[in-house]
Short mmCIF file of C-alpha atoms and ligand atoms in Angstrom, two decimals:
data_model
loop_
_atom_site.label_atom_id
_atom_site.label_comp_id
_atom_site.label_asym_id
_atom_site.label_seq_id
_atom_site.Cartn_x
_atom_site.Cartn_y
_atom_site.Cartn_z
CA MET F 1 92.13 -26.05 8.09
CA ILE F 2 94.57 -24.31 5.15
CA LYS F 3 93.64 -20.66 5.68
CA LYS F 4 95.10 -17.98 2.66
CA PHE F 5 97.16 -15.02 3.21
CA LEU F 6 98.88 -13.91 0.72
CA ASP F 7 98.06 -13.33 -3.44
CA LEU F 8 100.55 -12.45 -5.52
CA GLY F 9 98.34 -12.44 -8.99
CA TYR F 10 98.57 -13.97 -11.83
CA GLN F 11 102.25 -15.42 -12.69
CA PRO F 12 103.83 -17.51 -14.83
CA LEU F 13 106.37 -20.46 -14.23
CA ALA F 14 109.58 -19.65 -12.72
CA ASN F 15 112.81 -20.48 -14.35
CA LYS F 16 110.77 -21.52 -17.76
CA TYR F 17 113.18 -18.36 -19.34
CA LEU F 18 111.83 -17.75 -23.10
CA LYS F 19 113.82 -16.83 -26.64
CA SER F 20 111.59 -14.21 -27.58
CA TYR F 21 109.02 -12.36 -25.71
CA LYS F 22 105.24 -12.94 -26.00
CA LYS F 23 102.42 -12.10 -24.04
CA LEU F 24 101.08 -14.93 -22.01
CA SER F 25 97.65 -16.14 -21.32
CA ILE F 26 95.54 -17.26 -18.65
CA LYS F 27 93.27 -19.31 -20.98
CA LYS F 28 95.98 -21.13 -22.23
CA LYS F 29 97.25 -21.84 -18.56
CA GLU F 30 100.64 -20.70 -19.12
CA LEU F 31 99.71 -17.83 -16.27
CA TYR F 32 98.91 -19.30 -12.98
CA ARG F 33 97.45 -17.69 -9.86
CA LEU F 34 99.73 -17.92 -6.82
CA THR F 35 98.18 -17.57 -3.70
CA VAL F 36 99.76 -18.77 -0.22
CA GLY F 37 97.92 -20.43 2.72
CA PHE F 38 98.34 -21.21 6.79
CA ASP F 39 97.55 -25.04 8.06
CA THR F 40 96.66 -23.88 11.09
CA LYS F 41 96.99 -27.56 12.01
CA THR F 42 99.92 -28.97 10.35
CA LYS F 43 101.93 -25.03 10.50
CA LEU F 44 102.62 -25.55 6.81
CA VAL F 45 102.80 -22.73 4.62
CA SER F 46 102.03 -24.06 0.87
CA LEU F 47 100.74 -22.48 -2.67
CA PHE F 48 96.91 -22.96 -2.87
CA ASN F 49 98.20 -23.92 -7.28
CA LYS F 50 100.17 -26.60 -7.13
CA ILE F 51 102.17 -27.76 -10.29
CA PRO F 52 102.86 -30.88 -11.71
CA ASP F 53 106.67 -31.68 -10.67
CA ARG F 54 107.15 -32.75 -14.38
CA ILE F 55 106.10 -29.80 -15.96
CA MET F 56 108.87 -27.64 -13.78
CA PHE F 57 111.54 -29.84 -13.77
CA ASP F 58 112.25 -31.28 -17.16
CA SER F 59 115.48 -31.99 -19.68
CA ASN F 60 115.89 -27.89 -19.65
CA TYR F 61 116.13 -26.89 -16.01
CA PRO F 62 118.55 -23.89 -16.30
CA TYR F 63 119.31 -23.65 -12.59
CA LYS F 64 123.40 -23.92 -11.28
CA SER F 65 123.91 -24.03 -7.95
CA SER F 66 127.82 -23.80 -8.60
CA MET F 67 127.12 -20.37 -10.14
CA SER F 68 127.53 -18.44 -6.92
CA LYS F 69 130.66 -18.97 -4.68
CA THR F 70 128.53 -18.06 -1.22
CA MET F 71 126.85 -21.63 -2.28
CA THR F 72 129.94 -23.69 -3.15
CA ASP F 73 131.87 -22.45 -0.39
CA SER F 74 128.94 -23.68 1.80
CA PHE F 75 128.68 -26.99 0.40
CA LYS F 76 132.36 -27.40 0.78
CA LYS F 77 131.94 -26.38 4.46
CA LEU F 78 129.19 -29.01 5.07
CA SER F 79 131.02 -31.74 3.38
CA ILE F 80 133.55 -31.25 6.07
CA LYS F 81 131.64 -31.36 8.87
CA ILE F 82 129.62 -34.14 7.49
CA LYS F 83 132.55 -36.22 6.96
CA LYS F 84 133.49 -35.46 10.72
CA ARG F 85 130.35 -35.64 12.47
CA PHE F 86 128.99 -38.76 10.69
CA ASN F 87 131.55 -40.37 8.51
CA PRO F 88 128.65 -42.28 5.87
CA LYS F 89 130.07 -45.08 4.20
CA LEU F 90 127.27 -44.21 1.85
CA PHE F 91 125.72 -41.10 1.15
CA LEU F 92 122.88 -40.04 -0.86
CA GLU F 93 121.82 -36.25 -2.32
CA ILE F 94 118.08 -36.11 -3.30
CA GLY F 95 118.59 -33.20 -6.19
CA SER F 96 121.94 -32.77 -6.90
CA ASN F 97 121.64 -30.65 -9.27
CA ASP F 98 125.36 -29.70 -11.19
CA GLY F 99 127.42 -31.93 -8.47
CA ALA F 100 128.07 -28.12 -6.29
CA LEU F 101 128.01 -30.34 -2.85
CA ILE F 102 128.64 -34.02 -4.35
CA LYS F 103 132.40 -33.08 -6.18
CA ASN F 104 133.40 -33.00 -2.29
CA PHE F 105 132.78 -36.47 -1.84
CA ASN F 106 134.93 -39.89 -3.09
CA LYS F 107 133.04 -41.34 -6.09
CA ASN F 108 132.38 -44.76 -4.54
CA GLN F 109 130.59 -43.10 -1.40
CA VAL F 110 127.80 -41.28 -3.36
CA ILE F 111 124.75 -41.54 -5.27
CA CYS F 112 123.07 -38.60 -6.81
CA VAL F 113 119.06 -38.48 -7.67
CA GLU F 114 118.48 -35.65 -10.22
CA PRO F 115 115.44 -35.45 -11.94
CA CYS F 116 116.31 -32.90 -14.45
CA SER F 117 118.16 -34.23 -17.21
CA ASN F 118 120.78 -31.89 -17.84
CA LEU F 119 122.44 -31.90 -14.72
CA ALA F 120 121.77 -35.20 -14.02
CA GLN F 121 123.96 -35.67 -17.03
CA ILE F 122 127.02 -33.56 -15.83
CA THR F 123 127.31 -35.61 -12.71
CA LYS F 124 126.80 -39.07 -14.35
CA ARG F 125 130.00 -37.41 -17.18
CA LYS F 126 132.14 -36.72 -13.93
CA GLY F 127 131.63 -40.50 -12.84
CA TYR F 128 129.36 -39.89 -10.05
CA LEU F 129 126.58 -42.39 -9.65
CA THR F 130 123.41 -40.77 -10.94
CA TYR F 131 119.54 -41.73 -10.85
CA ASN F 132 118.11 -39.52 -13.01
CA ASN F 133 114.60 -39.67 -11.17
CA TYR F 134 112.04 -37.91 -9.21
CA TRP F 135 112.36 -39.34 -5.69
CA ASP F 136 109.42 -41.46 -4.67
CA LEU F 137 109.06 -44.89 -3.20
CA ASN F 138 109.94 -46.47 -6.53
CA LEU F 139 113.23 -45.58 -6.68
CA SER F 140 113.39 -45.70 -2.73
CA ASN F 141 113.00 -49.72 -3.34
CA LYS F 142 115.31 -49.55 -6.50
CA ILE F 143 118.19 -48.35 -4.70
CA LYS F 144 117.20 -50.28 -1.39
CA ASN F 145 117.58 -53.55 -3.99
CA ARG F 146 121.04 -52.52 -4.86
CA PHE F 147 122.36 -50.90 -1.71
CA ASN F 148 119.90 -52.21 1.16
CA SER F 149 120.68 -49.15 2.51
CA VAL F 150 122.46 -45.50 2.87
CA ASP F 151 123.85 -44.08 6.19
CA VAL F 152 123.17 -40.15 5.19
CA ILE F 153 120.71 -38.51 2.76
CA TYR F 154 120.71 -34.59 2.05
CA SER F 155 118.57 -32.63 1.15
CA ALA F 156 119.06 -28.76 -0.17
CA ASN F 157 116.38 -26.60 -1.59
CA THR F 158 114.49 -29.94 -3.50
CA LEU F 159 112.19 -31.77 -0.63
CA THR F 160 110.14 -28.30 -0.63
CA HIS F 161 109.68 -28.42 -4.45
CA ILE F 162 107.60 -31.80 -4.32
CA ASN F 163 104.12 -32.01 -3.80
CA ASP F 164 103.65 -35.31 -2.05
CA LEU F 165 105.19 -34.82 0.96
CA ASN F 166 104.39 -37.76 2.75
CA GLN F 167 105.60 -40.05 -0.56
CA VAL F 168 109.09 -37.93 0.21
CA PHE F 169 109.11 -38.90 3.96
CA LYS F 170 108.30 -42.47 3.36
CA SER F 171 111.04 -43.11 0.97
CA ILE F 172 113.50 -41.36 2.74
CA SER F 173 112.74 -43.69 6.04
CA ASN F 174 112.56 -46.84 3.81
CA LEU F 175 116.25 -46.24 2.78
CA LEU F 176 117.30 -45.04 5.67
CA THR F 177 119.56 -47.38 7.96
CA GLN F 178 118.53 -47.81 11.88
CA ASP F 179 120.88 -45.17 13.01
CA GLY F 180 120.68 -42.88 10.01
CA ILE F 181 120.51 -39.46 9.56
CA LEU F 182 118.70 -36.95 7.11
CA ILE F 183 119.96 -33.18 7.11
CA ILE F 184 117.77 -31.30 4.73
CA GLU F 185 117.78 -27.41 3.91
CA ASP F 186 115.87 -24.65 3.01
CA PRO F 187 114.71 -21.19 3.52
CA SER F 188 113.49 -20.37 7.10
CA PHE F 189 109.71 -19.06 6.75
CA LEU F 190 110.71 -16.96 10.11
CA GLU F 191 113.39 -15.19 8.02
CA CYS F 192 110.83 -15.22 5.29
CA ILE F 193 108.91 -13.12 7.22
CA LYS F 194 110.75 -11.03 9.08
CA LYS F 195 112.61 -9.92 5.45
CA LEU F 196 109.47 -9.21 3.83
CA SER F 197 111.41 -12.05 1.28
CA TYR F 198 107.72 -12.80 -0.68
CA ASP F 199 109.67 -13.11 -3.50
CA GLN F 200 110.55 -16.69 -1.95
CA PHE F 201 107.24 -18.24 -2.96
CA TYR F 202 106.78 -19.21 -6.85
CA ASN F 203 105.69 -22.23 -8.38
CA GLU F 204 108.57 -24.34 -7.37
CA HIS F 205 108.39 -23.20 -4.30
CA ILE F 206 105.37 -25.57 -3.08
CA TYR F 207 106.19 -25.19 1.12
CA ILE F 208 108.21 -22.96 3.15
CA PHE F 209 109.38 -24.90 5.90
CA SER F 210 109.80 -23.36 9.98
CA ALA F 211 111.22 -25.77 12.80
CA LEU F 212 107.92 -26.04 13.98
CA SER F 213 106.10 -27.09 10.17
CA VAL F 214 109.46 -30.04 9.96
CA THR F 215 108.93 -30.92 13.89
CA LYS F 216 104.86 -31.77 12.83
CA LEU F 217 105.69 -33.74 9.36
CA ILE F 218 108.49 -36.23 9.94
CA LEU F 219 106.33 -36.55 13.42
CA GLN F 220 104.45 -39.49 11.20
CA PHE F 221 107.17 -41.31 10.22
CA ASN F 222 109.07 -41.58 13.23
CA LEU F 223 111.53 -39.56 12.75
CA GLU F 224 112.79 -36.21 15.13
CA LEU F 225 115.21 -33.14 14.76
CA PHE F 226 118.26 -33.61 16.55
CA ASP F 227 119.82 -30.33 15.78
CA ILE F 228 119.25 -27.09 14.14
CA GLU F 229 121.62 -24.92 12.16
CA LYS F 230 121.26 -21.08 10.80
CA LEU F 231 122.49 -20.28 7.74
CA ASP F 232 122.87 -17.14 5.72
CA THR F 233 122.34 -18.59 2.37
CA HIS F 234 119.23 -18.14 0.07
CA GLY F 235 118.19 -15.09 2.54
CA GLY F 236 118.58 -16.94 6.17
CA SER F 237 117.85 -20.60 5.84
CA LEU F 238 117.54 -23.99 8.26
CA ARG F 239 119.68 -27.15 8.17
CA TYR F 240 117.53 -29.33 9.79
CA TYR F 241 119.43 -32.65 11.42
CA ILE F 242 117.17 -35.54 11.75
CA LYS F 243 117.64 -39.11 13.37
CA ARG F 244 114.49 -41.95 13.92
CA ILE F 245 112.74 -41.85 17.16
CA ASN F 246 114.35 -44.56 18.46
CA ASN F 247 118.07 -43.87 18.28
CA ASN F 248 118.97 -42.98 21.57
CA LYS F 249 122.64 -42.86 20.76
CA ILE F 250 122.20 -39.15 19.57
CA GLN F 251 121.66 -36.80 22.16
CA ILE F 252 118.90 -33.79 20.76
CA LYS F 253 120.76 -30.60 21.06
CA ASP F 254 119.08 -27.37 22.22
CA THR F 255 119.14 -25.85 18.92
CA VAL F 256 116.21 -27.42 18.30
CA SER F 257 114.04 -25.85 21.43
CA LYS F 258 115.43 -22.64 21.16
CA GLN F 259 114.44 -22.07 17.45
CA ILE F 260 110.80 -23.43 18.53
CA SER F 261 110.58 -20.83 21.43
CA THR F 262 112.07 -17.88 18.84
CA GLU F 263 109.36 -19.14 16.09
CA LEU F 264 106.57 -19.34 18.76
CA LYS F 265 107.71 -16.41 20.40
CA PHE F 266 107.04 -14.18 17.18
CA GLY F 267 103.84 -15.98 15.99
CA LEU F 268 104.51 -18.29 13.87
CA ALA F 269 102.31 -20.50 15.18
CA ASN F 270 99.61 -18.11 14.31
CA PHE F 271 97.79 -16.82 11.51
CA LEU F 272 97.47 -13.79 12.39
CA THR F 273 101.35 -12.76 11.76
CA TYR F 274 100.59 -14.29 8.00
CA LYS F 275 98.00 -11.80 7.29
CA LYS F 276 100.33 -9.23 8.55
CA PHE F 277 102.97 -10.57 6.40
CA GLY F 278 100.42 -10.00 3.55
CA ILE F 279 99.94 -6.69 4.07
CA SER F 280 103.12 -5.67 4.00
CA VAL F 281 103.77 -7.37 1.15
CA LYS F 282 100.91 -4.81 -0.22
CA LYS F 283 103.43 -1.98 0.89
CA SER F 284 106.60 -3.09 -0.37
CA LYS F 285 104.79 -3.53 -3.81
CA ASN F 286 103.47 -0.12 -3.56
CA ASP F 287 106.76 1.33 -2.20
CA LEU F 288 109.38 -1.14 -4.50
CA ILE F 289 107.09 0.91 -7.61
CA GLN F 290 107.74 3.99 -6.46
CA ILE F 291 111.23 3.67 -6.47
CA PHE F 292 111.20 3.12 -9.76
CA LYS F 293 108.70 5.89 -10.83
CA LYS F 294 110.73 7.94 -9.76
CA LEU F 295 113.87 7.10 -10.73
CA LYS F 296 112.71 6.77 -14.23
CA ASP F 297 111.00 9.85 -14.21
CA LYS F 298 114.85 11.48 -13.86
CA ASN F 299 116.00 9.42 -17.09
CA LYS F 300 117.99 7.25 -15.08
CA LYS F 301 119.29 3.51 -16.49
CA ILE F 302 118.54 0.48 -14.20
CA ILE F 303 119.76 -3.22 -15.11
CA GLY F 304 118.68 -6.07 -12.91
CA TYR F 305 121.51 -8.40 -11.35
CA GLY F 306 120.63 -11.98 -11.50
CA ALA F 307 117.60 -13.08 -13.39
CA THR F 308 116.19 -15.26 -10.45
CA ALA F 309 113.24 -17.17 -9.80
CA LYS F 310 112.94 -14.86 -7.53
CA ALA F 311 112.78 -12.45 -9.07
CA CYS F 312 110.11 -12.93 -11.53
CA THR F 313 107.73 -13.17 -8.55
CA VAL F 314 108.63 -9.32 -7.81
CA LEU F 315 108.21 -8.59 -11.57
CA ASN F 316 105.28 -10.13 -12.35
CA TYR F 317 103.72 -9.37 -8.96
CA CYS F 318 104.70 -5.43 -9.27
CA LYS F 319 104.46 -5.10 -13.28
CA ILE F 320 107.81 -3.95 -13.74
CA ASP F 321 108.47 -4.11 -17.36
CA ASN F 322 111.48 -3.04 -19.78
CA GLU F 323 110.10 0.15 -19.54
CA MET F 324 111.86 -0.22 -15.47
CA ILE F 325 114.57 -2.11 -15.93
CA ASP F 326 116.56 -2.40 -19.49
CA TYR F 327 118.03 -5.54 -19.20
CA PHE F 328 119.00 -8.23 -16.79
CA VAL F 329 122.62 -9.44 -16.31
CA ASP F 330 123.39 -13.37 -14.95
CA THR F 331 126.42 -15.49 -14.86
CA THR F 332 124.67 -18.56 -16.33
CA PRO F 333 125.20 -19.87 -19.61
CA ASP F 334 121.27 -21.17 -20.00
CA LYS F 335 119.86 -18.34 -18.83
CA SER F 336 121.44 -15.84 -21.64
CA ASN F 337 119.50 -14.25 -24.50
CA ARG F 338 116.76 -14.93 -23.05
CA PHE F 339 113.57 -12.98 -21.13
CA MET F 340 112.61 -13.06 -18.14
CA PRO F 341 109.31 -15.12 -17.90
CA GLY F 342 106.11 -13.44 -18.52
CA LYS F 343 108.29 -10.21 -18.85
CA SER F 344 109.81 -8.60 -22.26
CA ILE F 345 113.21 -8.11 -20.13
CA LYS F 346 116.27 -9.38 -21.56
CA ILE F 347 119.03 -11.43 -20.12
CA LYS F 348 122.46 -11.19 -20.77
CA ARG F 349 125.45 -13.24 -20.45
CA TYR F 350 127.09 -11.00 -17.57
CA LYS F 351 130.66 -8.91 -18.21
CA LYS F 352 131.60 -5.65 -16.17
CA THR F 353 131.28 -3.74 -19.52
CA LEU F 354 127.40 -4.14 -19.13
CA LEU F 355 126.84 -2.29 -16.15
CA ASP F 356 128.76 0.52 -17.93
CA ASN F 357 126.32 3.44 -18.25
CA VAL F 358 124.23 2.28 -15.46
CA ASP F 359 122.64 4.02 -12.59
CA TYR F 360 120.83 1.66 -10.73
CA ILE F 361 120.95 -2.42 -10.53
CA TYR F 362 117.89 -4.30 -9.26
CA LEU F 363 119.31 -6.72 -6.89
CA GLY F 364 117.24 -9.68 -8.39
CA ALA F 365 120.10 -12.00 -6.24
CA TRP F 366 119.66 -9.73 -3.29
CA ASN F 367 120.51 -13.13 -1.27
CA PHE F 368 123.76 -12.87 -2.68
CA LYS F 369 124.08 -8.94 -2.13
CA ASN F 370 127.84 -9.90 -0.61
CA GLU F 371 129.33 -11.42 -3.19
CA ILE F 372 127.62 -9.48 -5.42
CA PHE F 373 128.81 -6.21 -3.92
CA LYS F 374 132.20 -7.48 -3.31
CA LYS F 375 132.51 -8.37 -7.31
CA GLU F 376 130.98 -5.09 -8.39
CA LYS F 377 133.34 -2.31 -6.54
CA GLN F 378 134.02 -0.54 -8.76
CA PHE F 379 130.82 0.19 -10.28
CA ILE F 380 130.23 0.89 -6.10
CA LYS F 381 132.91 3.63 -6.67
CA ARG F 382 131.80 5.63 -10.04
CA GLY F 383 128.83 6.42 -7.53
CA GLY F 384 126.31 3.06 -8.95
CA LYS F 385 123.66 2.40 -6.34
CA PHE F 386 121.34 -0.66 -5.76
CA ILE F 387 117.62 -1.16 -5.85
CA THR F 388 116.35 -4.22 -3.16
CA HIS F 389 112.82 -4.78 -1.60
CA VAL F 390 114.53 -6.69 0.95
CA PRO F 391 114.20 -5.84 3.91
CA PHE F 392 112.30 -3.47 2.51
CA PRO F 393 112.36 -1.53 -1.08
CA LYS F 394 115.33 0.60 -0.42
CA ILE F 395 118.04 2.72 -2.62
CA ILE F 396 121.65 1.25 -0.96
O1 DWN Q 1 114.78 -22.98 -4.48
C1 DWN Q 1 115.63 -22.50 -5.44
C2 DWN Q 1 116.86 -22.48 -5.70
C3 DWN Q 1 117.87 -22.55 -4.53
O2 DWN Q 1 117.63 -22.06 -6.70
C4 DWN Q 1 114.59 -23.08 -6.74
N1 DWN Q 1 113.79 -23.27 -6.89
C5 DWN Q 1 115.47 -22.45 -8.44
C6 DWN Q 1 116.92 -21.50 -7.26
O3 DWN Q 1 115.99 -20.22 -7.43
P1 DWN Q 1 116.71 -18.69 -7.39
O4 DWN Q 1 116.96 -18.21 -9.09
O5 DWN Q 1 115.63 -17.68 -7.02
O6 DWN Q 1 118.01 -18.84 -6.77
P2 DWN Q 1 119.55 -17.95 -6.66
O7 DWN Q 1 120.09 -18.98 -6.20
O8 DWN Q 1 119.26 -16.72 -5.78
O9 DWN Q 1 119.93 -17.20 -8.02
C7 DWN Q 1 121.07 -16.97 -8.50
C8 DWN Q 1 121.12 -16.19 -9.70
O10 DWN Q 1 121.97 -14.96 -10.25
C9 DWN Q 1 121.79 -17.50 -10.22
O11 DWN Q 1 121.56 -17.05 -11.94
C10 DWN Q 1 123.10 -17.01 -10.80
C11 DWN Q 1 123.18 -15.58 -10.57
N2 DWN Q 1 124.34 -14.50 -10.33
C12 DWN Q 1 125.14 -13.89 -11.09
O12 DWN Q 1 124.32 -14.04 -12.44
N3 DWN Q 1 126.58 -13.47 -10.24
C13 DWN Q 1 124.62 -14.85 -8.61
C14 DWN Q 1 126.18 -14.78 -8.64
C15 DWN Q 1 126.26 -14.57 -6.76
C16 DWN Q 1 126.32 -13.81 -9.50
O13 DWN Q 1 127.58 -12.78 -8.97
#
């Protein structure tokens, strides 16, 4: 049974940045109700309204993983680890984006899968075998016919974006060698609760995983966890290492039982924990609005930094508009001169001078706080301050 614990109101589609501002309508289905539930049986957290993937992931997907040094550094480290620990002859990435990870591998070793054609073009142009497809059984069979099997399959921040998880894991199991490894990496629901980062919910994040839910999910496909790594990326993620249950060559590390017992201790198996989270989110919204109002009463100039999908949820939930935030800055070329979805706030291509005369910066990309603080030493030195809602609304 799926029980609702969070209602973030009517929301536009994240990552759909409009060229000019227009008021979106519920009638025309330009807005959808963002409600989140907890399945008491499977322990899986998911959205009630699921937007078809063909609408979300098209030929104009603006997000590029390579836009942050934190992510490119993390992928470089991971590539070294994968080569050392598993030494794959053939490596497949589901959701290869602009190639931020696979650029660390040899071209003859890698298969990229990427449904957004603008991104698939990038890895194709660089000479990597790229299937511009959604991940499903058809594609898995097509690759199987050509390569027979794959040693390591990896996917970061992608499987949680796919509605049909049964097909996802069936297609993976279909292609993986008998002693093959699956590595997946996604925001951790435990961290999401601890940090009150309700902005992890938007249409693309159909699911938010926990070790508890992943364990149950993969069991149906005779797969099991054998290691878990905690990562700082994307506000606290988990990297799950998965093998076939009948593969006895690999030992199960105690990182798995430790993570599961931490989640159980925190109450991730009980609906009450989720209900409390929902109540705290309402308080967070009111406190953030108060901060903005107080600063605007003093005529302070506020801008946003990082036109993230996450910020889309916050702005639309808290009803923060261009009366509060003058503009957003972002390094992503495809976001520049566009508007934050559902809001009349313009996004400008990042340059340092856009921070001149700014008093406060709202951290849309709070998950890259350290990288941004390092970059904006000058702003901080002249007394500039940041606003964040994570783990609670405050001025830094
Ligand atoms: O799961 C998803 C994650 C991985 O990426 C997708 N569904 C969509 C996207 O979510 P997001 O937009 O919330 O992700 P990020 O990685 O928090 O986005 C950071 C944004 O901030 C990018 O647009 C780049 C920008 N940025 C910047 O302008 N200057 C980032 C840094 C670090 C900077 O210094």
